[in-house]
Coordinates of C-alpha atoms and ligand atoms in Angstrom, one line a residue:
X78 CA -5.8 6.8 -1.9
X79 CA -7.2 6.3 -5.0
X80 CA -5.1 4.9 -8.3
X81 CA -5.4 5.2 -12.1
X82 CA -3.7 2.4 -13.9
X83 CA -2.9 3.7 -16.7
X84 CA -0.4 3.3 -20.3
X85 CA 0.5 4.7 -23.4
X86 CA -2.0 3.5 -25.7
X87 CA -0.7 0.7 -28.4
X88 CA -2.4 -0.7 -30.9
X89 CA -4.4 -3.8 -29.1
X90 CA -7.9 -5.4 -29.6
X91 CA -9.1 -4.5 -26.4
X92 CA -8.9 -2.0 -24.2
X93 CA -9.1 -2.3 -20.3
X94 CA -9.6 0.0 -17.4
X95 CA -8.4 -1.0 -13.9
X96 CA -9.9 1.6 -10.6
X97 CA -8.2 0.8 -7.7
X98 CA -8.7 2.1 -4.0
X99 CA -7.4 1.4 -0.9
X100 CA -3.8 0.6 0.0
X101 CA -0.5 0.0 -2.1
X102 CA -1.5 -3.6 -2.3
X103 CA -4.4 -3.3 -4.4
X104 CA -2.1 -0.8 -6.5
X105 CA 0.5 -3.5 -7.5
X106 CA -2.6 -6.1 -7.4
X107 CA -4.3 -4.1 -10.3
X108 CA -0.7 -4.0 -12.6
X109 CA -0.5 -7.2 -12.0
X110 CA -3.9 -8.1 -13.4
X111 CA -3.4 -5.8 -16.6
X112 CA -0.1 -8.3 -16.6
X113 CA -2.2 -11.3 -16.2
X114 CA -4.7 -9.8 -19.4
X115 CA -2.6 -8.7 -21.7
X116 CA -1.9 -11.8 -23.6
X117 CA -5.4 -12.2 -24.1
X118 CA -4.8 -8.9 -26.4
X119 CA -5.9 -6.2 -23.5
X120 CA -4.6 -2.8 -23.8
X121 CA -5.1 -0.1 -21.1
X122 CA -8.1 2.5 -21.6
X123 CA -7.4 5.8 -20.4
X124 CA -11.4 5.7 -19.1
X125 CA -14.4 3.5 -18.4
X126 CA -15.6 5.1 -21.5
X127 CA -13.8 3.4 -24.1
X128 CA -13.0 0.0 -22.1
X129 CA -13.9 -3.3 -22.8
X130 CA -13.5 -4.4 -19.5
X131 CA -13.7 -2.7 -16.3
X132 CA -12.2 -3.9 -13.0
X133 CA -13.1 -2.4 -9.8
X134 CA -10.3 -3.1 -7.8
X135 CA -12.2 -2.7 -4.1
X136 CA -11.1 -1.8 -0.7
X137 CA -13.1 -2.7 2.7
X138 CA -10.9 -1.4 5.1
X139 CA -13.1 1.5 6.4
X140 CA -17.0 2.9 6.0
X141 CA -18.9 2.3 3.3
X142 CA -16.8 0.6 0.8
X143 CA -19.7 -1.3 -0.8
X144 CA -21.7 1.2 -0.9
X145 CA -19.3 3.6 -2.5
X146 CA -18.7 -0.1 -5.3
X147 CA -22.4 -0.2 -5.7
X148 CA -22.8 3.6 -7.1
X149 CA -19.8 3.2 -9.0
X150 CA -21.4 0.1 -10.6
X151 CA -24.7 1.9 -10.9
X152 CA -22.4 4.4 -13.7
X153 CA -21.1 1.7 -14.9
X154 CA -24.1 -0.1 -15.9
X155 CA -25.3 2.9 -18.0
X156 CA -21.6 3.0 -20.3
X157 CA -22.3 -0.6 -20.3
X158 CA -26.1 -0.2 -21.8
X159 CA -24.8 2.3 -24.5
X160 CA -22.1 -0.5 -25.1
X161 CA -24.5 -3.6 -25.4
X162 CA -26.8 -0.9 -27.6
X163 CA -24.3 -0.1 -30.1
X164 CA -23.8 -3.8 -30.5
X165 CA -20.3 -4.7 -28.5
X166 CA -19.8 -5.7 -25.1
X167 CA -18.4 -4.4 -21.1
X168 CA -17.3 -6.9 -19.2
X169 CA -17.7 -5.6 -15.9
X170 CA -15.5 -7.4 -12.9
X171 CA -15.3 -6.3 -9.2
X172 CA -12.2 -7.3 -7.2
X173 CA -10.5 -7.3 -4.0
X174 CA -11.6 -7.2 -0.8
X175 CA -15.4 -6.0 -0.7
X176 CA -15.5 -8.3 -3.2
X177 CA -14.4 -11.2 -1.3
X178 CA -16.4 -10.1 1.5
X179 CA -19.8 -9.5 -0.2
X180 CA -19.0 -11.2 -3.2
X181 CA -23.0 -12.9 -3.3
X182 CA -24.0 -9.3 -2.1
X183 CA -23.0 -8.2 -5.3
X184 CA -23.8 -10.8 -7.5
X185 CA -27.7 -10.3 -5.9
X186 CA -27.9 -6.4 -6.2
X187 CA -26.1 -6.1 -9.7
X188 CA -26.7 -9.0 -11.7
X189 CA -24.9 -6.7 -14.3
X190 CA -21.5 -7.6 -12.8
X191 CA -19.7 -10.1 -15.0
X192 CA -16.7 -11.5 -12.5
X193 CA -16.6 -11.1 -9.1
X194 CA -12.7 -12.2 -7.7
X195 CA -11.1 -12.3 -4.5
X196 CA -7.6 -10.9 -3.8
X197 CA -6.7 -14.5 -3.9
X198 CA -7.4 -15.3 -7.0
X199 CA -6.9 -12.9 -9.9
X200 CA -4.5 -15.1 -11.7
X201 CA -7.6 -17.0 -12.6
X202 CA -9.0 -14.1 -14.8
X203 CA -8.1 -15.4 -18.2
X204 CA -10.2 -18.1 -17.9
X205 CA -12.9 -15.6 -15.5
X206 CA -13.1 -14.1 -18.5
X207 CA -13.4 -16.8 -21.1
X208 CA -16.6 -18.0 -18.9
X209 CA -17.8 -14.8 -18.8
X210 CA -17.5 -14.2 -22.6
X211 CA -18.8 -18.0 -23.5
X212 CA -22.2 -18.4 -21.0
X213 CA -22.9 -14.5 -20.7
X214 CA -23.6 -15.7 -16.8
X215 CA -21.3 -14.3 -14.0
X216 CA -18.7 -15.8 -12.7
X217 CA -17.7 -15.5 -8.8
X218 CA -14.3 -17.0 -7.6
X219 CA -13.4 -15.8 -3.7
X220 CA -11.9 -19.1 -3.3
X221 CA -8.2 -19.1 -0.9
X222 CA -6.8 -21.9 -3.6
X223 CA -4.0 -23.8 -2.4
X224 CA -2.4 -22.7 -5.4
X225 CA -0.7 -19.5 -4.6
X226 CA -1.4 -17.0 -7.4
X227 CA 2.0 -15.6 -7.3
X228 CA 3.0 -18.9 -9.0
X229 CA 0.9 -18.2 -11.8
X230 CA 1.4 -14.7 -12.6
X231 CA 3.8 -13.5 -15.4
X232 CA 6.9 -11.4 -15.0
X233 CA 5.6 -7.9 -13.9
X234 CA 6.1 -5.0 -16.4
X235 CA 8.2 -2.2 -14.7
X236 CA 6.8 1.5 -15.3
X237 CA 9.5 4.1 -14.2
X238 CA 12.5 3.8 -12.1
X239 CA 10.2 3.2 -8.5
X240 CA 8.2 -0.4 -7.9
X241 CA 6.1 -2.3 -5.6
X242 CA 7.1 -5.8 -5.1
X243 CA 4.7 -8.2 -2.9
X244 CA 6.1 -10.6 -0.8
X245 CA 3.8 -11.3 1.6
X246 CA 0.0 -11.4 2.4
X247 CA -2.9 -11.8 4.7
X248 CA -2.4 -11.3 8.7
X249 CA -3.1 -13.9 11.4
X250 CA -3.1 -10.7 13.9
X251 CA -7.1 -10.3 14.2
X252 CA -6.6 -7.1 15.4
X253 CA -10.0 -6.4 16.1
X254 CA -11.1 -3.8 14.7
X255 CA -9.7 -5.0 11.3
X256 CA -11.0 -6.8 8.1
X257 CA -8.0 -8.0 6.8
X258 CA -7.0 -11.2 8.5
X259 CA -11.1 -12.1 7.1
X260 CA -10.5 -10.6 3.4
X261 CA -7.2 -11.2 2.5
X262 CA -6.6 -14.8 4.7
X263 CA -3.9 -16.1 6.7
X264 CA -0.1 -15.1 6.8
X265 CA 1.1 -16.3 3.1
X266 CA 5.1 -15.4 2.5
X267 CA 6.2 -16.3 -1.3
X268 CA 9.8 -17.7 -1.5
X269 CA 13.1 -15.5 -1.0
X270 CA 14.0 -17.0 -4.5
X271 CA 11.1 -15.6 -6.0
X272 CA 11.5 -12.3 -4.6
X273 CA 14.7 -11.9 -5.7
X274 CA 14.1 -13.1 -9.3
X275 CA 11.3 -11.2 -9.6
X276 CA 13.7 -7.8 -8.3
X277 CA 16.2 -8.4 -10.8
X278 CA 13.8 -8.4 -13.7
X279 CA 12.8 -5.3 -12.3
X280 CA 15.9 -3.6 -12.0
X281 CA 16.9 -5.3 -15.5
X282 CA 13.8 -3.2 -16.9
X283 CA 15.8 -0.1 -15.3
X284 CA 13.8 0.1 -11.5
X285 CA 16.4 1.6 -9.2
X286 CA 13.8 1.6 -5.6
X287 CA 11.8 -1.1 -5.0
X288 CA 8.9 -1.3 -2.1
X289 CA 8.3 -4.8 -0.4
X290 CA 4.5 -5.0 0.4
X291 CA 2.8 -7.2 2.7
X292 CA 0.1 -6.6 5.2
X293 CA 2.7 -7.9 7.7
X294 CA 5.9 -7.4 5.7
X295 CA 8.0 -7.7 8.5
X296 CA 6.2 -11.2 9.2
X297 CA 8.0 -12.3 5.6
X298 CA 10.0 -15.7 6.2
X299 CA 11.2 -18.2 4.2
X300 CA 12.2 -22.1 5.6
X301 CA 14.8 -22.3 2.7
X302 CA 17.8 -21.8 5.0
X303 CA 16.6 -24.3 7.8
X304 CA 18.6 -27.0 6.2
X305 CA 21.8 -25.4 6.1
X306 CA 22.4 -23.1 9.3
X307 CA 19.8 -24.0 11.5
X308 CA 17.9 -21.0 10.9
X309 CA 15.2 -19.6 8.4
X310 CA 15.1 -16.5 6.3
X311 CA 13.4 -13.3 8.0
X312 CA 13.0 -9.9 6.2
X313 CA 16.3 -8.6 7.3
X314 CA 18.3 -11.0 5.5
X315 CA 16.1 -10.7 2.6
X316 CA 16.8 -7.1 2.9
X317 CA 20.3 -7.9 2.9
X318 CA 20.4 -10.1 -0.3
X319 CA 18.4 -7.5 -2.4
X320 CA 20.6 -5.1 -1.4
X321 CA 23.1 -7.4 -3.4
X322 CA 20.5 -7.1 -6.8
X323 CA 22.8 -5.4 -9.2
X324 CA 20.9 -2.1 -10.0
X325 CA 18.9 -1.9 -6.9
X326 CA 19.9 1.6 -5.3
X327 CA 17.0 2.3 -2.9
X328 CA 15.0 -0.5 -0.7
X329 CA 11.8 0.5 1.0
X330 CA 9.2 -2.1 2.6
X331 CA 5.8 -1.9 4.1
X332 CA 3.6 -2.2 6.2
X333 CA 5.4 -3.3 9.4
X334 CA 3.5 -4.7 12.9
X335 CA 6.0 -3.7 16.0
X336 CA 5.6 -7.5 16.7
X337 CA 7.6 -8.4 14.1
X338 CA 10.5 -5.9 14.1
X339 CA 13.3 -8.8 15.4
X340 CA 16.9 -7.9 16.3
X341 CA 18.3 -8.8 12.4
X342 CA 15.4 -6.1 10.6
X343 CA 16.6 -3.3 13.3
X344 CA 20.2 -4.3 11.9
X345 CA 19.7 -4.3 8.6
X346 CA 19.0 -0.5 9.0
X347 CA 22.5 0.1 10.2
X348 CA 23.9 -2.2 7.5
X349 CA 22.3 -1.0 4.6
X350 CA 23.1 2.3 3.0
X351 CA 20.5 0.9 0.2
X352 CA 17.5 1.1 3.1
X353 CA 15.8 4.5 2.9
X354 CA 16.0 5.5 6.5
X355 CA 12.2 6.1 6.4
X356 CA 9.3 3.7 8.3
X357 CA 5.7 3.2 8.2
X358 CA 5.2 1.9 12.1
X359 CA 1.8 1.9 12.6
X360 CA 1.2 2.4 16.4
X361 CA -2.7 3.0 16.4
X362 CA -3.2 4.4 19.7
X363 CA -1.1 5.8 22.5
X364 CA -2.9 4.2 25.2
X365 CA -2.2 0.6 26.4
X366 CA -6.2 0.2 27.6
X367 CA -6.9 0.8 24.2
X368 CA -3.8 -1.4 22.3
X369 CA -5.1 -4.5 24.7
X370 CA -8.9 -4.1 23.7
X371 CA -7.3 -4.2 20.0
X372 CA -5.3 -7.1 20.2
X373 CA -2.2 -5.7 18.9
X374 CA -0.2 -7.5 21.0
X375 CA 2.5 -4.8 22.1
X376 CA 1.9 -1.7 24.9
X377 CA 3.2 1.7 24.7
X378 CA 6.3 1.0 26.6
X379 CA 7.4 -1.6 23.8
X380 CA 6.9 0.3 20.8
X381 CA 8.4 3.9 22.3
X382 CA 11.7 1.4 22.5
X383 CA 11.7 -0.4 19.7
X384 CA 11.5 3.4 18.3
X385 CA 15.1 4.0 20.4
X386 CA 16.6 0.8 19.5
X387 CA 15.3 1.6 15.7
X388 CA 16.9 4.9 15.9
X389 CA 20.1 4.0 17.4
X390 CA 20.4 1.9 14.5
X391 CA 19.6 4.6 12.1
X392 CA 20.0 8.4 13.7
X393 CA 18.6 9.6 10.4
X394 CA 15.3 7.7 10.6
X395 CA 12.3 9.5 10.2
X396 CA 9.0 7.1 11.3
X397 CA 5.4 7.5 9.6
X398 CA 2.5 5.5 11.3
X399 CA -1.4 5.0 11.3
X400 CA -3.8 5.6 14.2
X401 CA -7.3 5.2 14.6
X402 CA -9.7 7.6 17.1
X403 CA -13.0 6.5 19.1
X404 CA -11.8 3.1 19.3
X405 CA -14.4 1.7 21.5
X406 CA -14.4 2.6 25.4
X407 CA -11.3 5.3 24.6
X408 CA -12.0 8.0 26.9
X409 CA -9.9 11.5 26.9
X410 CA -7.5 10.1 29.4
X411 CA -6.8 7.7 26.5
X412 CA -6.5 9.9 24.0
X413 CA -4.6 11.9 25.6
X414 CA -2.3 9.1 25.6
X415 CA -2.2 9.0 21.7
X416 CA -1.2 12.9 21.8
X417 CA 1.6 12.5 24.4
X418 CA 2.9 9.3 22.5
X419 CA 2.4 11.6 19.6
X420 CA 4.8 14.1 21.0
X421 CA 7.1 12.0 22.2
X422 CA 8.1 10.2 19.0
X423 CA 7.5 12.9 16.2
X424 CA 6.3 11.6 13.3
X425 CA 7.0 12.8 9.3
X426 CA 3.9 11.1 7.7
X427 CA 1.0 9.4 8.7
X428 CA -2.3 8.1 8.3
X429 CA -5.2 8.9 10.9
X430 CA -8.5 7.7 11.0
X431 CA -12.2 7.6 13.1
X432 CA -12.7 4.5 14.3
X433 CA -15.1 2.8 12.0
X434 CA -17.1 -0.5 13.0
X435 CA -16.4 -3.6 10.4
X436 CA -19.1 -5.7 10.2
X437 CA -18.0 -9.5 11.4
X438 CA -15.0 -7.6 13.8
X439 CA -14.9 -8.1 17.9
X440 CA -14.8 -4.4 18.2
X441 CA -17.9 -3.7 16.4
X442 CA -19.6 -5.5 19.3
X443 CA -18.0 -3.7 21.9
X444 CA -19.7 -1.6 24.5
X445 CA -18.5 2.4 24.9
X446 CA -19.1 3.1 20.6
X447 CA -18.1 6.4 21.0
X448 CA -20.2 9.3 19.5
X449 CA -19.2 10.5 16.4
X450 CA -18.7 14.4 17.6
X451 CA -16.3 12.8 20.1
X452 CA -14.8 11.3 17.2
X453 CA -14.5 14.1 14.9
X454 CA -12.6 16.4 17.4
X455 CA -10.6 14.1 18.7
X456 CA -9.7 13.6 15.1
X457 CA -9.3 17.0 14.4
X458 CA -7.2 18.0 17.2
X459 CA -4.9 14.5 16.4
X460 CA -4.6 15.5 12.6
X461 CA -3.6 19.4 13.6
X462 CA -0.5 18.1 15.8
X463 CA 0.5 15.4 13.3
X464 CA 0.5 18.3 10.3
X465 CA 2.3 20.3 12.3
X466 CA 5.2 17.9 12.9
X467 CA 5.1 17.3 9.2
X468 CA 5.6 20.5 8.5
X469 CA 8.1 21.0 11.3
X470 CA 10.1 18.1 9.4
X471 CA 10.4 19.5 6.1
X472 CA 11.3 23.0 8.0
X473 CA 14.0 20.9 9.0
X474 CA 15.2 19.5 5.6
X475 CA 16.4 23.1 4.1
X476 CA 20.2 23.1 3.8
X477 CA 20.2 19.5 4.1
X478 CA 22.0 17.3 1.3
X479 CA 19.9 14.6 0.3
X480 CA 20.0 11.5 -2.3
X481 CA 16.9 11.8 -4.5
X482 CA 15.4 9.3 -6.9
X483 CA 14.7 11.8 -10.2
X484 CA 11.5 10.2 -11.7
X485 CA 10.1 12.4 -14.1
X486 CA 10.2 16.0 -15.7
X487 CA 8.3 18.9 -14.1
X488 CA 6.1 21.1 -15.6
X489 CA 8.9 23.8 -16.4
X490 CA 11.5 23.3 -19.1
X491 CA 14.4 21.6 -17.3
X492 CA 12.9 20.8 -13.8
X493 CA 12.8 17.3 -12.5
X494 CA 10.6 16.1 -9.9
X495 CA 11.7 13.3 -7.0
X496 CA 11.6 11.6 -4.4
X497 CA 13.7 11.9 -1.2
X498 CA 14.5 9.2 0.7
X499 CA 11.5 10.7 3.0
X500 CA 9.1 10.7 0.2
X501 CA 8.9 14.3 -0.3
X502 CA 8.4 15.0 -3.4
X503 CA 11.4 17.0 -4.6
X504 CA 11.6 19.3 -7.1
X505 CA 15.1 20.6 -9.2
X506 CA 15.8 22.8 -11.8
X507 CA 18.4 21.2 -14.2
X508 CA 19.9 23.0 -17.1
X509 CA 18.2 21.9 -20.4
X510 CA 15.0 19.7 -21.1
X511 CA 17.6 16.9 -22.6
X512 CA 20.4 17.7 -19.9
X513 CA 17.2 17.1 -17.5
X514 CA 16.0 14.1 -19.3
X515 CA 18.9 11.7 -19.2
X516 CA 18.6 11.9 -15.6
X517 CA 15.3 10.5 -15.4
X518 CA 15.8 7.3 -13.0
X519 CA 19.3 8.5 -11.4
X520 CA 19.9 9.3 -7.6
X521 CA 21.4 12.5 -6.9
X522 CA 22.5 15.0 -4.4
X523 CA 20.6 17.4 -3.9
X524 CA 20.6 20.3 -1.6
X525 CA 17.1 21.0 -0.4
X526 CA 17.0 25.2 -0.3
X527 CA 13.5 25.7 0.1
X528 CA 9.6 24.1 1.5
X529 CA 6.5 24.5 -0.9
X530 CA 3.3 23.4 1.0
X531 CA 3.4 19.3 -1.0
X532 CA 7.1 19.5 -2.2
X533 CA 10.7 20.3 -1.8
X534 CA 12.9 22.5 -3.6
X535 CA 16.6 21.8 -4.4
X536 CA 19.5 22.8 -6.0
X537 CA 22.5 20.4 -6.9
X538 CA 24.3 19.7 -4.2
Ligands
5AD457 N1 -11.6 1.8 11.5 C1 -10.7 2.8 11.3 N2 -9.4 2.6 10.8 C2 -9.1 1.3 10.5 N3 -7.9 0.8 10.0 C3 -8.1 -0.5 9.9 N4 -9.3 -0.9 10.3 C4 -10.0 0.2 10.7 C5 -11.2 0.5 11.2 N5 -12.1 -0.5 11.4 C6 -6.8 1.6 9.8 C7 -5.6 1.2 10.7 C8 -4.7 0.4 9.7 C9 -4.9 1.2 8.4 C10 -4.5 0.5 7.2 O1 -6.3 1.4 8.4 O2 -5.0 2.3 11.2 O3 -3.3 0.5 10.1
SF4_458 FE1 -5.3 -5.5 10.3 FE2 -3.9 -5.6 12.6 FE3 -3.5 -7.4 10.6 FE4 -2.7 -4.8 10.4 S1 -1.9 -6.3 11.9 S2 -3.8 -6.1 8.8 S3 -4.3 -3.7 11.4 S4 -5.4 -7.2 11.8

């Protein structure tokens, strides 16, 4: 996935442009460092053209990542040339996680690079910046400060009636094929109080659906409540009191480990009418061989009832998940596990992926790399049965009456575009373009009449 930051343009001194990849992290990561530069007089550019400072915003999750940062830094040192040439300047800054990971790397094969930041520390960029602009040298800062940044950032800036809200960060799961626990640190939860301040300025700057993000959102807690009852706060009873956030109408969170779904989270789904009874579950593999040699701490058996118990809760659930392929030593016995489990559960959404080696990762040392033919097909045979089941599901949605957030006007004079509580996009014809335009940021019932191949149609219910 790939994200454009971008805002009407305003009159402002300088202009900067923010490209982000990788997950829904790095998107709310990136608003929130156009936040953190704004009151030193940064705009947003609609392009790397006409910026005055660029931030690549990276992601090191799978396959070449850095090299896919250095050729984008390779075009950028050219607009930065013409820039220097015609007298002004480009300060060029790489974030997130390649950056934290190769951050020296970086510095050594593009000494053009201005700033080079870790996830951990973009609330620093003001003064990044400042040291940038004063000694013309770079700057690198891939520290883990004990400060947490989330202290030091300003109030976010809500764009439309949907937001991503962080509340939790880094993984102490070490996985093994995974980068994360080594990019983005150790389990980091920021206070309930803080969450829920920061949600009611959200929903005060009219955001009706907010998304919790963590890389372990389900591993959210907060010792507040120790004191008082003996226990702390977990994510379903943070669920439960931003439910309570006057103007909050949809709650979403992600990404969940199975781990960490306790008996209060699966509740909260049959408590909540403000949960969206849609969940990213990642599973990764159907095969318990395979889930041991990843570390992931749960078998088949486990997750294919925490699905039951998950449904029970919430017979309207609909589950989304990630799985990676050619995990070292998975044979076809294996992955014909993943395929059964596959069938079994029925998924709506999901993510699928080869199995890539991270440098610095247990599996990348493993024995059994599997080829990448084997790869590919298994792949290909794993996407065709999940696209089918997502088709299947929207199939399934015609005649059905569903709540849907209306976020912004179509392309056709009076049609709306939404999201269900799936995340289908929905589209709605409405009467007039002003009839249509008051309601922008409303939930409404629709009744779903018909399945394009990206989107919904409805009618009013
Ligand atoms: N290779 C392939 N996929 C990976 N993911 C994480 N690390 C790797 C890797 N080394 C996938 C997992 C995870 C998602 C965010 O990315 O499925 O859930
Ligand atoms: Fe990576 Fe596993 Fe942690 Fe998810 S739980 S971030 S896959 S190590």
């Amino acid at each position: 996935m790939k994200g454009w930051i971008s805002r009407p343009r305003t009159t402002v001194a300088k202009r900067l442009f923010v490209k982000t990849y990788g997950c829904q992290m790095n998107v709310y990561d990136s608003a929130r460092m156009a936040d953190v530069l704004a009151p030193l007089g940064y705009g947003l550019a609609d392009g790397p053209e006409d910026a005055d400072m660029v931030v690549l915003n990276t992601c090191h999750i799978r396959e070449k990542a850095a090299e896919k940062v250095f050729s984008e830094l390779g075009r950028l040192r050219k607009l930065q040339a013409a820039k220097a040439q015609a007298g002004g300047r480009m300060i060029l800054a790489v974030a997130g996680c390649v950056a934290q990971a190769e951050g020296e790397e970086i510095l050594r094969r593009a000494p053009f690079v201005d700033i080079v930041l870790g996830p951990q520390t973009y609330h620093r960029l003001p003064e990044m910046v400042a040291r940038a602009s004063r000694s013309g040298g770079a700057v690198l800062d891939t520290e883990f400060p004990a400060e947490p940044k989330f202290d030091f950032l300003p109030e976010p800036r809500a764009e439309g009636s949907s937001a991503f809200l962080s509340v939790q960060e880094g993984c102490d799961k070490f996985c093994t094929f995974c980068v994360v626990p080594y990019t983005r640190g150790a389990e980091y939860s920021r206070s309930a109080a803080a969450v829920l301040a920061e949600a009611a300025g959200l929903a005060g700057q009219g955001v009706r659906e907010i998304t919790l993000l963590g890389q372990n959102v389900n591993a959210w807690r907060d010792d507040v409540g120790r004191d008082r009852d003996g226990a702390g706060w977990t994510l379903g009873r943070l669920l439960r009191a931003l439910a309570g956030v006057e103007g909050v109408e949809r709650i979403r969170y992600t990404t969940s480990h199975p781990r960490d779904m306790d008996d209060d989270l699966i509740a909260a789904h049959a408590d909540l009418p403000q949960l969206m009874p849609f969940l990213h579950l990642p599973v990764q593999s159907g095969s318990d061989r395979i889930l041991t040699a990843m570390n992931r701490g749960h078998d088949r058996a486990t997750y294919l009832a925490l699905v039951e118990r998950l449904k029970a809760a919430r017979p309207d659930l609909a589950l989304s998940s990630d799985f990676i392929v050619g995990f070292p030593g998975e044979t076809d016995a294996d992955f014909a596990d993943t395929m059964a489990l596959v069938r079994q559960v029925g998924f709506v959404q999901t993510y699928s992926f080869k199995y890539s080696p991270r440098p610095g990762t247990p599996a990348a040392a493993m024995d059994g790399q599997v080829p990448e033919p084997v790869k590919d097909r298994r792949l290909a045979e794993l996407q065709a049965l999940l696209h089918d089941q997502t088709v299947a599901f929207n199939h399934a949605c015609v005649g059905r009456e569903m709540r849907v957030l209306l976020d912004r006007p179509g392309r056709h004079t009076g049609q709306l575009v939404g999201r269900s509580p799936y995340m289908q996009p929905v589209h709605v014809k409405l009467g007039g373009t002003e009839a249509a335009a008051r309601l922008i940021g409303r939930v409404v019932p629709l009744r779903i009449v018909s399945v394009h191949p990206n989107s919904l149609e409805a009618i009013p219910a």
